[in-house]
Amino acid sequence: QVQLVQSGAEVKQPGSSLKVSCKTSGGTFGSSAITWVRQRPGQGLEWMGTILPDFATANYAQRFQGRVTLTADESGKTVSMGLHSLTSDDTALYFCAGGRGAGFRTPLDPWGQGTRVTVSS
Amino acid sequence: QSVLTQPPSVSEAPGQRVTISCSGSSSNIGAGYHVHWYQQLPGTAPKLVIYDNTNRPSGVSDRFSGSRSGTSASLAITGLQAEDEADYYCQSYDSTLTGGVIFGGGTKLTVL
């Protein structure tokens, strides 16, 4: 059974950068896409981007283009989400999710536990 | 403003049946892209309950079912239980948007 474990909560200053990691276990790393979704306080789910199993191809939501980067460490079986130029609007719960398949449109299953990020001066 | 439109809230009594709609357009659901549904219990990560319009992952109760018709999709839950009280989100793909993955705004289900 594939499991995703995310790094711990972060408090960041406005204008700084963030890196959240997502470590996979129990499955074959590189067999499915990994997607990042965020949820701002009291709001719904917001897709940020997806990286394919080749770890060379990624798609990002328009609103995050140029500000978010997904990377993979195959030896560590970890995918990371980097987000820079943080503002208070980036305060949210960030989730990684595995895909049931390898493509961008794959349903998301399973999910990591979430990483709470607070951006405040 | 979500590309996929869901009612903000629905409520029903225990034991009854409830449906949650997800309305899209010709560039997403109407184009034939699959719809997936997630359940998010308070304080937890979302969980996939329906994928590819009608399929249930292993371990999900058969009280959950999905359908798709035209530019809309629906999630139905029968025999409502208190533990079903949660937020539900639909997800699909839109060919006109950068990246393309889209979520509905979410529906809060209250079991009365």
Short mmCIF file of C-alpha atoms in Angstrom, two decimals:
data_model
loop_
_atom_site.label_atom_id
_atom_site.label_comp_id
_atom_site.label_asym_id
_atom_site.label_seq_id
_atom_site.Cartn_x
_atom_site.Cartn_y
_atom_site.Cartn_z
CA GLN A 1 0.00 0.00 0.00
CA VAL A 2 1.53 3.30 -1.11
CA GLN A 3 1.87 5.92 1.62
CA LEU A 4 2.85 9.56 1.35
CA VAL A 5 4.42 11.36 4.31
CA GLN A 6 4.93 15.10 4.13
CA SER A 7 7.38 17.36 5.93
CA GLY A 8 6.31 19.36 8.96
CA ALA A 9 4.59 22.70 9.45
CA GLU A 10 6.36 25.87 8.36
CA VAL A 11 6.19 29.54 9.31
CA LYS A 12 7.62 31.82 6.64
CA GLN A 13 8.23 35.52 6.20
CA PRO A 14 6.56 37.36 3.30
CA GLY A 15 8.84 37.38 0.27
CA SER A 16 10.66 34.21 1.31
CA SER A 17 10.62 30.75 -0.29
CA LEU A 18 9.08 27.47 0.77
CA LYS A 19 9.96 23.84 0.11
CA VAL A 20 7.62 21.04 1.18
CA SER A 21 8.62 17.42 0.69
CA CYS A 22 6.53 14.30 0.12
CA LYS A 23 8.20 10.93 0.76
CA THR A 24 6.67 7.84 -0.77
CA SER A 25 6.80 4.32 0.64
CA GLY A 26 5.18 0.98 0.05
CA GLY A 27 5.09 1.17 -3.72
CA THR A 28 7.23 1.62 -6.79
CA PHE A 29 8.59 5.15 -6.86
CA GLY A 30 8.24 6.57 -10.32
CA SER A 31 5.20 4.55 -11.34
CA SER A 32 2.61 7.27 -10.86
CA ALA A 33 2.22 11.01 -11.12
CA ILE A 34 2.48 13.18 -8.00
CA THR A 35 0.17 16.17 -7.64
CA TRP A 36 0.18 19.12 -5.23
CA VAL A 37 -3.04 20.67 -4.01
CA ARG A 38 -3.51 23.45 -1.49
CA GLN A 39 -6.40 24.49 0.71
CA ARG A 40 -6.53 28.00 2.11
CA PRO A 41 -8.32 28.48 5.45
CA GLY A 42 -12.03 27.83 5.05
CA GLN A 43 -11.66 27.38 1.28
CA GLY A 44 -11.81 24.54 -1.23
CA LEU A 45 -9.15 22.47 -2.96
CA GLU A 46 -6.86 24.23 -5.44
CA TRP A 47 -4.67 22.31 -7.91
CA MET A 48 -1.11 23.63 -8.07
CA GLY A 49 0.74 21.23 -10.32
CA THR A 50 1.55 17.65 -11.28
CA ILE A 51 4.83 15.94 -12.06
CA LEU A 52 4.87 12.80 -14.21
CA PRO A 53 6.73 9.59 -13.29
CA ASP A 54 9.60 10.49 -15.61
CA PHE A 55 10.17 13.44 -13.23
CA ALA A 56 11.10 15.56 -16.20
CA THR A 57 7.61 16.64 -17.18
CA ALA A 58 5.43 18.85 -15.03
CA ASN A 59 2.28 20.91 -15.49
CA TYR A 60 1.45 23.90 -13.36
CA ALA A 61 -1.72 25.89 -12.78
CA GLN A 62 -1.70 29.29 -14.49
CA ARG A 63 -1.88 31.21 -11.21
CA PHE A 64 1.35 29.56 -9.96
CA GLN A 65 3.32 29.64 -13.22
CA GLY A 66 6.81 30.97 -12.62
CA ARG A 67 6.45 30.73 -8.85
CA VAL A 68 6.20 26.99 -8.23
CA THR A 69 8.56 24.15 -9.11
CA LEU A 70 8.12 20.41 -8.59
CA THR A 71 11.25 18.30 -8.28
CA ALA A 72 12.04 14.68 -7.50
CA ASP A 73 14.82 12.88 -5.63
CA GLU A 74 14.66 9.34 -6.91
CA SER A 75 17.17 7.95 -4.43
CA GLY A 76 15.17 9.41 -1.56
CA LYS A 77 11.82 8.53 -3.12
CA THR A 78 10.75 12.10 -2.46
CA VAL A 79 8.95 14.73 -4.50
CA SER A 80 9.22 18.35 -3.38
CA MET A 81 7.18 21.46 -4.07
CA GLY A 82 8.99 24.77 -4.05
CA LEU A 83 7.09 28.06 -3.93
CA HIS A 84 8.79 31.45 -3.87
CA SER A 85 7.82 35.09 -3.33
CA LEU A 86 5.41 34.11 -0.57
CA THR A 87 2.59 36.39 0.53
CA SER A 88 -0.03 36.03 3.24
CA ASP A 89 -2.36 34.60 0.55
CA ASP A 90 -0.11 31.53 0.48
CA THR A 91 -1.08 30.65 4.06
CA ALA A 92 -2.70 27.25 3.55
CA LEU A 93 -2.63 23.51 4.05
CA TYR A 94 -0.56 21.91 1.28
CA PHE A 95 -1.19 18.31 0.19
CA CYS A 96 0.68 15.95 -2.08
CA ALA A 97 -1.25 13.13 -3.69
CA GLY A 98 -0.28 10.10 -5.71
CA GLY A 99 -2.05 9.23 -8.92
CA ARG A 100 -3.78 5.96 -9.60
CA GLY A 101 -2.08 6.26 -12.99
CA ALA A 102 0.81 7.97 -14.68
CA GLY A 103 -0.92 10.83 -16.50
CA PHE A 104 -1.91 14.36 -15.63
CA ARG A 105 -5.61 13.52 -15.44
CA THR A 106 -5.23 10.58 -13.09
CA PRO A 107 -7.47 10.48 -9.99
CA LEU A 108 -5.63 11.32 -6.77
CA ASP A 109 -5.11 8.43 -4.38
CA PRO A 110 -3.56 8.28 -1.82
CA TRP A 111 -2.99 11.67 -0.20
CA GLY A 112 -0.33 12.88 2.18
CA GLN A 113 -1.32 14.13 5.60
CA GLY A 114 -0.93 17.80 4.68
CA THR A 115 1.62 20.46 5.64
CA ARG A 116 0.42 23.62 7.29
CA VAL A 117 2.19 26.74 6.03
CA THR A 118 1.77 30.13 7.67
CA VAL A 119 3.14 33.25 5.99
CA SER A 120 3.38 36.09 8.44
CA SER A 121 5.73 38.86 9.43
CA GLN B 1 -15.00 31.17 -9.00
CA SER B 2 -14.64 27.45 -9.81
CA VAL B 3 -14.97 26.13 -13.35
CA LEU B 4 -16.98 23.23 -11.91
CA THR B 5 -20.05 24.35 -9.98
CA GLN B 6 -21.26 22.50 -6.89
CA PRO B 7 -23.98 23.51 -4.42
CA PRO B 8 -22.32 24.96 -1.30
CA SER B 9 -24.33 22.75 1.00
CA VAL B 10 -26.83 19.89 1.11
CA SER B 11 -28.51 18.23 4.05
CA GLU B 12 -30.58 15.13 4.61
CA ALA B 13 -31.73 12.88 7.41
CA PRO B 14 -29.99 9.63 8.39
CA GLY B 15 -31.00 6.68 6.24
CA GLN B 16 -32.04 8.85 3.32
CA ARG B 17 -30.45 9.41 -0.09
CA VAL B 18 -28.67 12.56 -1.15
CA THR B 19 -27.13 13.66 -4.43
CA ILE B 20 -24.43 16.26 -5.01
CA SER B 21 -24.18 17.82 -8.46
CA CYS B 22 -21.13 19.03 -10.34
CA SER B 23 -21.89 21.24 -13.31
CA GLY B 24 -19.30 21.90 -15.99
CA SER B 25 -19.16 22.80 -19.67
CA SER B 26 -18.24 21.55 -23.12
CA SER B 27 -14.52 22.02 -22.46
CA ASN B 28 -14.42 19.75 -19.42
CA ILE B 29 -17.12 17.25 -18.42
CA GLY B 30 -18.99 17.74 -21.69
CA ALA B 31 -15.81 16.93 -23.64
CA GLY B 32 -15.76 13.49 -22.08
CA TYR B 33 -13.09 14.02 -19.43
CA HIS B 34 -13.54 11.81 -16.40
CA VAL B 35 -14.93 13.10 -13.12
CA HIS B 36 -13.53 12.04 -9.75
CA TRP B 37 -15.03 12.65 -6.31
CA TYR B 38 -13.32 13.20 -2.96
CA GLN B 39 -14.59 13.15 0.60
CA GLN B 40 -12.87 15.38 3.16
CA LEU B 41 -13.77 14.75 6.77
CA PRO B 42 -13.11 17.62 9.19
CA GLY B 43 -9.39 18.08 9.83
CA THR B 44 -8.26 15.34 7.48
CA ALA B 45 -6.85 14.92 3.98
CA PRO B 46 -9.27 14.29 1.11
CA LYS B 47 -10.06 10.69 0.20
CA LEU B 48 -11.01 9.39 -3.24
CA VAL B 49 -14.52 7.88 -3.20
CA ILE B 50 -15.40 7.73 -6.93
CA TYR B 51 -13.04 7.76 -9.92
CA ASP B 52 -13.60 7.79 -13.67
CA ASN B 53 -17.22 8.87 -13.21
CA THR B 54 -18.64 5.68 -11.75
CA ASN B 55 -15.91 3.52 -10.19
CA ARG B 56 -15.44 2.92 -6.46
CA PRO B 57 -11.96 2.34 -5.05
CA SER B 58 -11.50 -0.75 -2.97
CA GLY B 59 -12.73 -0.17 0.57
CA VAL B 60 -15.26 2.54 -0.27
CA SER B 61 -18.82 1.69 0.73
CA ASP B 62 -21.22 0.71 -2.05
CA ARG B 63 -23.56 3.36 -0.65
CA PHE B 64 -21.49 5.77 -2.78
CA SER B 65 -22.14 5.94 -6.52
CA GLY B 66 -21.34 8.32 -9.34
CA SER B 67 -22.81 9.22 -12.70
CA ARG B 68 -22.10 11.57 -15.58
CA SER B 69 -24.42 12.96 -18.23
CA GLY B 70 -23.74 15.72 -20.73
CA THR B 71 -21.89 18.55 -19.01
CA SER B 72 -22.69 17.42 -15.44
CA ALA B 73 -21.88 14.71 -12.97
CA SER B 74 -23.41 13.59 -9.69
CA LEU B 75 -22.41 11.81 -6.54
CA ALA B 76 -25.13 9.87 -4.74
CA ILE B 77 -24.98 8.57 -1.19
CA THR B 78 -27.69 6.20 0.02
CA GLY B 79 -28.49 5.10 3.57
CA LEU B 80 -26.95 8.27 4.99
CA GLN B 81 -24.95 7.87 8.17
CA ALA B 82 -23.55 10.45 10.57
CA GLU B 83 -20.03 9.51 9.47
CA ASP B 84 -20.84 10.71 5.93
CA GLU B 85 -20.95 14.31 7.15
CA ALA B 86 -18.05 15.91 5.28
CA ASP B 87 -17.06 18.16 2.41
CA TYR B 88 -17.24 16.63 -1.06
CA TYR B 89 -15.31 17.81 -4.11
CA CYS B 90 -15.57 16.89 -7.78
CA GLN B 91 -12.50 17.02 -10.02
CA SER B 92 -12.03 16.89 -13.76
CA TYR B 93 -9.91 18.31 -16.56
CA ASP B 94 -10.46 21.36 -18.76
CA SER B 95 -8.84 21.57 -22.18
CA THR B 96 -8.87 25.38 -22.26
CA LEU B 97 -6.94 25.97 -19.06
CA THR B 98 -3.19 25.91 -18.50
CA GLY B 99 -2.42 22.64 -16.77
CA GLY B 100 -6.06 21.70 -17.00
CA VAL B 101 -6.81 20.04 -13.66
CA ILE B 102 -9.86 21.56 -11.99
CA PHE B 103 -11.83 21.11 -8.79
CA GLY B 104 -15.36 22.05 -7.93
CA GLY B 105 -15.87 24.51 -5.09
CA GLY B 106 -16.96 21.78 -2.70
CA THR B 107 -20.23 20.82 -1.04
CA LYS B 108 -20.76 20.56 2.70
CA LEU B 109 -22.99 17.57 3.49
CA THR B 110 -24.85 17.78 6.78
CA VAL B 111 -26.58 14.68 8.15
CA LEU B 112 -29.47 16.04 10.17
#
